[in-house]
CSV table of C-alpha atoms in Angstrom, one decimal:
chain,number,residue,atom,x,y,z
A,836,MET,CA,84.6,117.1,68.2
A,837,SER,CA,83.1,114.7,65.7
A,838,ARG,CA,84.9,113.5,62.6
A,839,THR,CA,83.8,115.5,59.7
A,840,LEU,CA,81.8,113.4,57.3
A,841,SER,CA,83.1,112.8,53.8
A,842,HIS,CA,81.6,114.7,50.9
A,843,ALA,CA,79.9,111.5,49.8
A,844,GLU,CA,78.4,111.0,53.3
A,845,ILE,CA,77.3,114.6,53.5
A,846,LYS,CA,75.6,114.3,50.1
A,847,GLU,CA,73.9,111.1,51.2
A,848,ALA,CA,72.7,112.7,54.5
A,849,PHE,CA,71.0,115.6,52.7
A,850,ARG,CA,69.6,113.3,50.1
A,851,ARG,CA,67.8,111.5,52.9
A,852,PHE,CA,66.7,114.7,54.6
A,853,ALA,CA,65.3,115.8,51.2
A,854,GLU,CA,63.5,112.5,50.7
A,855,VAL,CA,61.7,112.9,54.1
A,856,ARG,CA,60.9,116.6,53.7
A,857,PRO,CA,61.2,117.7,50.0
A,858,GLU,CA,60.1,121.2,50.8
A,859,PRO,CA,60.9,122.1,54.4
A,860,GLU,CA,59.4,125.3,55.7
A,861,GLY,CA,60.2,127.6,58.6
A,862,GLU,CA,57.5,127.5,61.4
A,863,LEU,CA,57.3,131.3,62.0
A,864,VAL,CA,54.0,132.7,60.5
A,865,HIS,CA,54.6,135.7,58.3
A,866,THR,CA,52.9,137.4,55.3
A,867,ASN,CA,55.7,139.5,53.8
A,868,ALA,CA,59.4,140.2,54.2
A,869,TYR,CA,58.8,142.7,57.0
A,870,THR,CA,56.6,140.4,59.1
A,871,LEU,CA,59.2,137.6,58.6
A,872,LEU,CA,62.0,140.0,59.8
A,873,VAL,CA,60.0,141.0,62.9
A,874,ALA,CA,59.0,137.4,63.7
A,875,VAL,CA,62.6,136.2,63.5
A,876,ALA,CA,63.8,139.1,65.6
A,877,LEU,CA,61.2,138.3,68.2
A,878,SER,CA,62.1,134.6,68.2
A,879,ALA,CA,65.4,135.1,69.9
A,880,GLN,CA,65.3,133.1,73.2
A,881,ALA,CA,61.6,132.3,72.5
A,882,THR,CA,59.8,129.5,70.8
A,883,ASP,CA,58.3,129.8,67.3
A,884,LYS,CA,54.9,128.7,68.8
A,885,GLY,CA,55.1,131.5,71.4
A,886,VAL,CA,56.0,134.1,68.7
A,887,ASN,CA,53.2,132.9,66.4
A,888,LYS,CA,50.7,133.3,69.2
A,889,ALA,CA,51.8,136.9,69.9
A,890,THR,CA,52.0,137.9,66.2
A,891,ALA,CA,48.6,136.5,65.4
A,892,GLY,CA,47.1,139.7,66.8
A,893,LEU,CA,50.0,142.0,65.9
A,894,PHE,CA,50.5,141.4,62.2
A,895,PRO,CA,46.9,142.1,61.2
A,896,VAL,CA,47.4,145.7,62.5
A,897,ALA,CA,51.1,146.2,61.9
A,898,ASP,CA,52.4,144.4,58.8
A,899,THR,CA,54.6,147.3,57.5
A,900,PRO,CA,57.2,149.4,59.2
A,901,GLU,CA,54.9,152.4,58.8
A,902,LYS,CA,52.1,150.7,60.6
A,903,MET,CA,54.4,149.5,63.3
A,904,LEU,CA,55.6,153.0,64.0
A,905,ALA,CA,52.0,154.2,64.2
A,906,LEU,CA,51.3,151.4,66.7
A,907,GLY,CA,54.2,152.6,68.8
A,908,GLU,CA,56.4,150.9,71.4
A,909,ALA,CA,53.7,150.8,74.0
A,910,GLY,CA,51.1,149.3,71.6
A,911,LEU,CA,53.7,146.8,70.4
A,912,ILE,CA,54.4,145.7,74.0
A,913,GLU,CA,50.7,144.9,74.5
A,914,HIS,CA,51.0,142.3,71.8
A,915,ILE,CA,54.3,140.7,72.7
A,916,ARG,CA,54.5,140.8,76.5
A,917,THR,CA,54.2,137.0,76.6
A,918,ILE,CA,57.5,136.7,74.8
A,919,GLY,CA,60.8,136.8,76.7
A,920,LEU,CA,62.8,140.1,76.7
A,921,TYR,CA,59.7,141.8,75.2
A,922,ARG,CA,60.6,145.3,76.3
A,923,ASN,CA,64.0,145.2,74.6
A,924,LYS,CA,62.6,143.5,71.6
A,925,ALA,CA,59.9,146.2,71.3
A,926,LYS,CA,62.5,148.9,71.3
A,927,ASN,CA,64.5,147.2,68.6
A,928,VAL,CA,61.5,146.5,66.4
A,929,ILE,CA,60.5,150.2,66.6
A,930,ARG,CA,64.0,151.3,65.9
A,931,LEU,CA,64.5,149.0,62.9
A,932,SER,CA,61.1,150.0,61.5
A,933,ARG,CA,62.2,153.7,61.6
A,934,ILE,CA,65.5,152.8,59.9
A,935,LEU,CA,63.6,150.9,57.2
A,936,VAL,CA,61.3,153.9,56.5
A,937,GLU,CA,64.1,156.5,56.7
A,938,GLU,CA,66.9,154.6,54.9
A,939,HIS,CA,65.3,151.9,52.8
A,940,GLY,CA,62.0,153.3,51.6
A,941,GLY,CA,60.1,151.1,53.9
A,942,GLU,CA,61.4,148.0,52.3
A,943,VAL,CA,63.4,145.1,53.8
A,944,PRO,CA,66.8,145.0,52.1
A,945,SER,CA,68.2,141.9,50.5
A,946,SER,CA,71.7,142.6,51.7
A,947,ARG,CA,73.1,140.7,54.7
A,948,ALA,CA,75.2,143.7,55.7
A,949,ALA,CA,72.2,146.0,55.6
A,950,LEU,CA,70.0,143.5,57.5
A,951,ALA,CA,72.6,142.8,60.1
A,952,ALA,CA,73.0,146.5,60.7
A,953,LEU,CA,69.4,146.8,61.9
A,954,PRO,CA,68.8,146.9,65.7
A,955,GLY,CA,68.1,143.5,67.1
A,956,VAL,CA,69.0,141.8,63.8
A,957,GLY,CA,72.2,139.7,64.0
A,958,ARG,CA,73.8,137.5,61.3
A,959,LYS,CA,71.5,134.6,62.1
A,960,THR,CA,68.3,136.6,61.6
A,961,ALA,CA,69.7,138.2,58.5
A,962,ASN,CA,70.5,134.7,57.0
A,963,VAL,CA,66.9,133.5,57.9
A,964,VAL,CA,65.4,136.4,56.0
A,965,LEU,CA,67.8,136.0,53.0
A,966,ASN,CA,67.0,132.3,52.8
A,967,MET,CA,63.2,132.3,53.5
A,968,TRP,CA,62.2,135.5,51.6
A,969,TRP,CA,64.9,136.1,49.0
A,970,ARG,CA,65.6,132.3,48.4
A,971,LEU,CA,69.3,132.6,48.8
A,972,PRO,CA,71.3,129.6,50.1
A,973,ALA,CA,72.3,131.4,53.4
A,974,GLN,CA,72.9,129.1,56.4
A,975,ALA,CA,71.3,130.4,59.6
A,976,VAL,CA,73.0,128.6,62.5
A,977,ASP,CA,70.8,128.5,65.6
A,978,THR,CA,71.3,126.2,68.6
A,979,HIS,CA,69.6,123.3,66.7
A,980,VAL,CA,71.8,123.6,63.7
A,981,PHE,CA,74.9,124.1,65.8
A,982,ARG,CA,74.2,121.0,67.8
A,983,VAL,CA,73.3,118.8,64.8
A,984,ALA,CA,76.3,120.0,62.7
A,985,ASN,CA,78.7,119.2,65.5
A,986,ARG,CA,77.1,116.1,66.9
A,987,THR,CA,76.7,114.3,63.6
A,988,GLY,CA,80.0,115.4,62.0
A,989,LEU,CA,78.2,117.2,59.1
A,990,ALA,CA,79.9,120.5,59.8
A,991,PRO,CA,81.8,120.6,63.1
A,992,GLY,CA,82.9,124.1,64.3
A,993,LYS,CA,83.7,125.8,67.6
A,994,ASP,CA,81.2,128.6,67.2
A,995,VAL,CA,78.2,129.5,65.0
A,996,LEU,CA,80.3,131.4,62.4
A,997,ALA,CA,82.6,128.4,62.0
A,998,VAL,CA,79.7,126.1,61.5
A,999,GLU,CA,78.1,128.5,59.0
A,1000,ARG,CA,81.3,128.7,57.0
A,1001,MET,CA,81.8,125.0,57.1
A,1002,LEU,CA,78.2,124.3,55.9
A,1003,GLU,CA,78.8,126.8,53.0
A,1004,ASP,CA,82.0,124.9,52.1
A,1005,VAL,CA,80.7,121.3,52.3
A,1006,LEU,CA,77.0,121.5,51.2
A,1007,PRO,CA,76.2,120.1,47.8
A,1008,ALA,CA,74.7,123.0,45.7
A,1009,GLU,CA,71.4,121.2,45.1
A,1010,TYR,CA,70.8,121.0,48.9
A,1011,ALA,CA,72.1,124.4,50.0
A,1012,LEU,CA,68.8,126.3,49.9
A,1013,HIS,CA,66.9,124.0,52.3
A,1014,ALA,CA,69.8,122.8,54.4
A,1015,HIS,CA,69.4,124.9,57.4
A,1016,HIS,CA,65.7,124.1,57.6
A,1017,TRP,CA,66.4,120.4,57.4
A,1018,LEU,CA,68.9,120.8,60.2
A,1019,ILE,CA,66.7,122.9,62.4
A,1020,LEU,CA,63.8,120.5,62.1
A,1021,HIS,CA,66.0,117.5,62.7
A,1022,GLY,CA,67.4,119.1,65.8
A,1023,ARG,CA,64.0,120.2,67.1
A,1024,TYR,CA,62.2,116.9,66.6
A,1025,VAL,CA,64.8,114.1,66.4
A,1026,CYS,CA,68.4,115.1,67.4
A,1027,LYS,CA,67.2,116.8,70.5
A,1028,ALA,CA,69.6,118.3,73.0
A,1029,ARG,CA,69.0,116.1,76.1
A,1030,LYS,CA,67.7,112.9,74.7
A,1031,PRO,CA,68.1,112.5,70.9
A,1032,ASP,CA,65.7,110.1,69.3
A,1033,CYS,CA,68.4,108.2,67.4
A,1034,GLY,CA,66.0,105.3,66.6
A,1035,ALA,CA,64.0,107.7,64.4
A,1036,CYS,CA,67.1,109.3,62.8
A,1037,VAL,CA,67.4,108.9,59.0
A,1038,ILE,CA,71.2,109.4,59.1
A,1039,ARG,CA,71.9,107.3,62.1
A,1040,ASP,CA,74.4,105.1,60.3
A,1041,LEU,CA,76.3,108.1,59.1
A,1042,CYS,CA,76.2,110.1,62.4
A,1043,GLN,CA,79.4,110.3,64.4
A,1044,TYR,CA,77.7,110.8,67.8
A,1045,ASP,CA,79.1,108.3,70.3
A,1046,GLU,CA,76.2,108.2,72.7
A,1047,LYS,CA,73.3,107.2,70.4
A,1048,THR,CA,70.1,106.3,72.2
A,1049,PRO,CA,68.8,102.8,71.3
A,1050,GLY,CA,66.1,102.3,68.7
A,1051,ALA,CA,63.0,100.2,69.2
A,1052,GLU,CA,64.6,97.0,67.8
A,1053,GLU,CA,67.6,97.4,70.1
A,1054,GLN,CA,65.4,98.0,73.1
A,1055,ALA,CA,63.4,94.9,72.3
A,1056,ALA,CA,66.5,92.7,71.9
């Protein structure tokens, strides 16, 4: 496990992330809290690009839980069959839509516990909704965040919950809102799983990863 960076190093790392992307945004297309919730639930074991392609036709006809229930499970499947695990996801979306209507007046709750209690919505999905819609400094730890946090030493942890709690403990308050987006985007495009692009990394000198790939200057040397 990587050495945990010092508070000064962590602050400097996020200062650099903020300098590169002052206002990072999630890549799932949505129009309201409900479509965000559905999009994130559909994105499990699927790419954001694949989800966006499927929801481009879905959300114009079902952007509320009431409309989704009217569409029905079979109708929903027709829109999302290109997404992995689509049958199980369709069941969960219909079930969570019914619960939203029956127990929450058709509104998406702003409570992590209430969100996580919905079918197909785990802690990570709840944190994404809390962060992206309700603008709360919740840290959604997906595979990218988990990898970057451990590999760099920003917030090492043996599991996603440990990483989430470590991030909450070490993040400077001014960077907490956007932190998980910076880490997701860094993991998706720079600190990739198989071959990280260390030459393009803005925190390379702070990172604790032992197997850094060479940058262009090193390759030319």
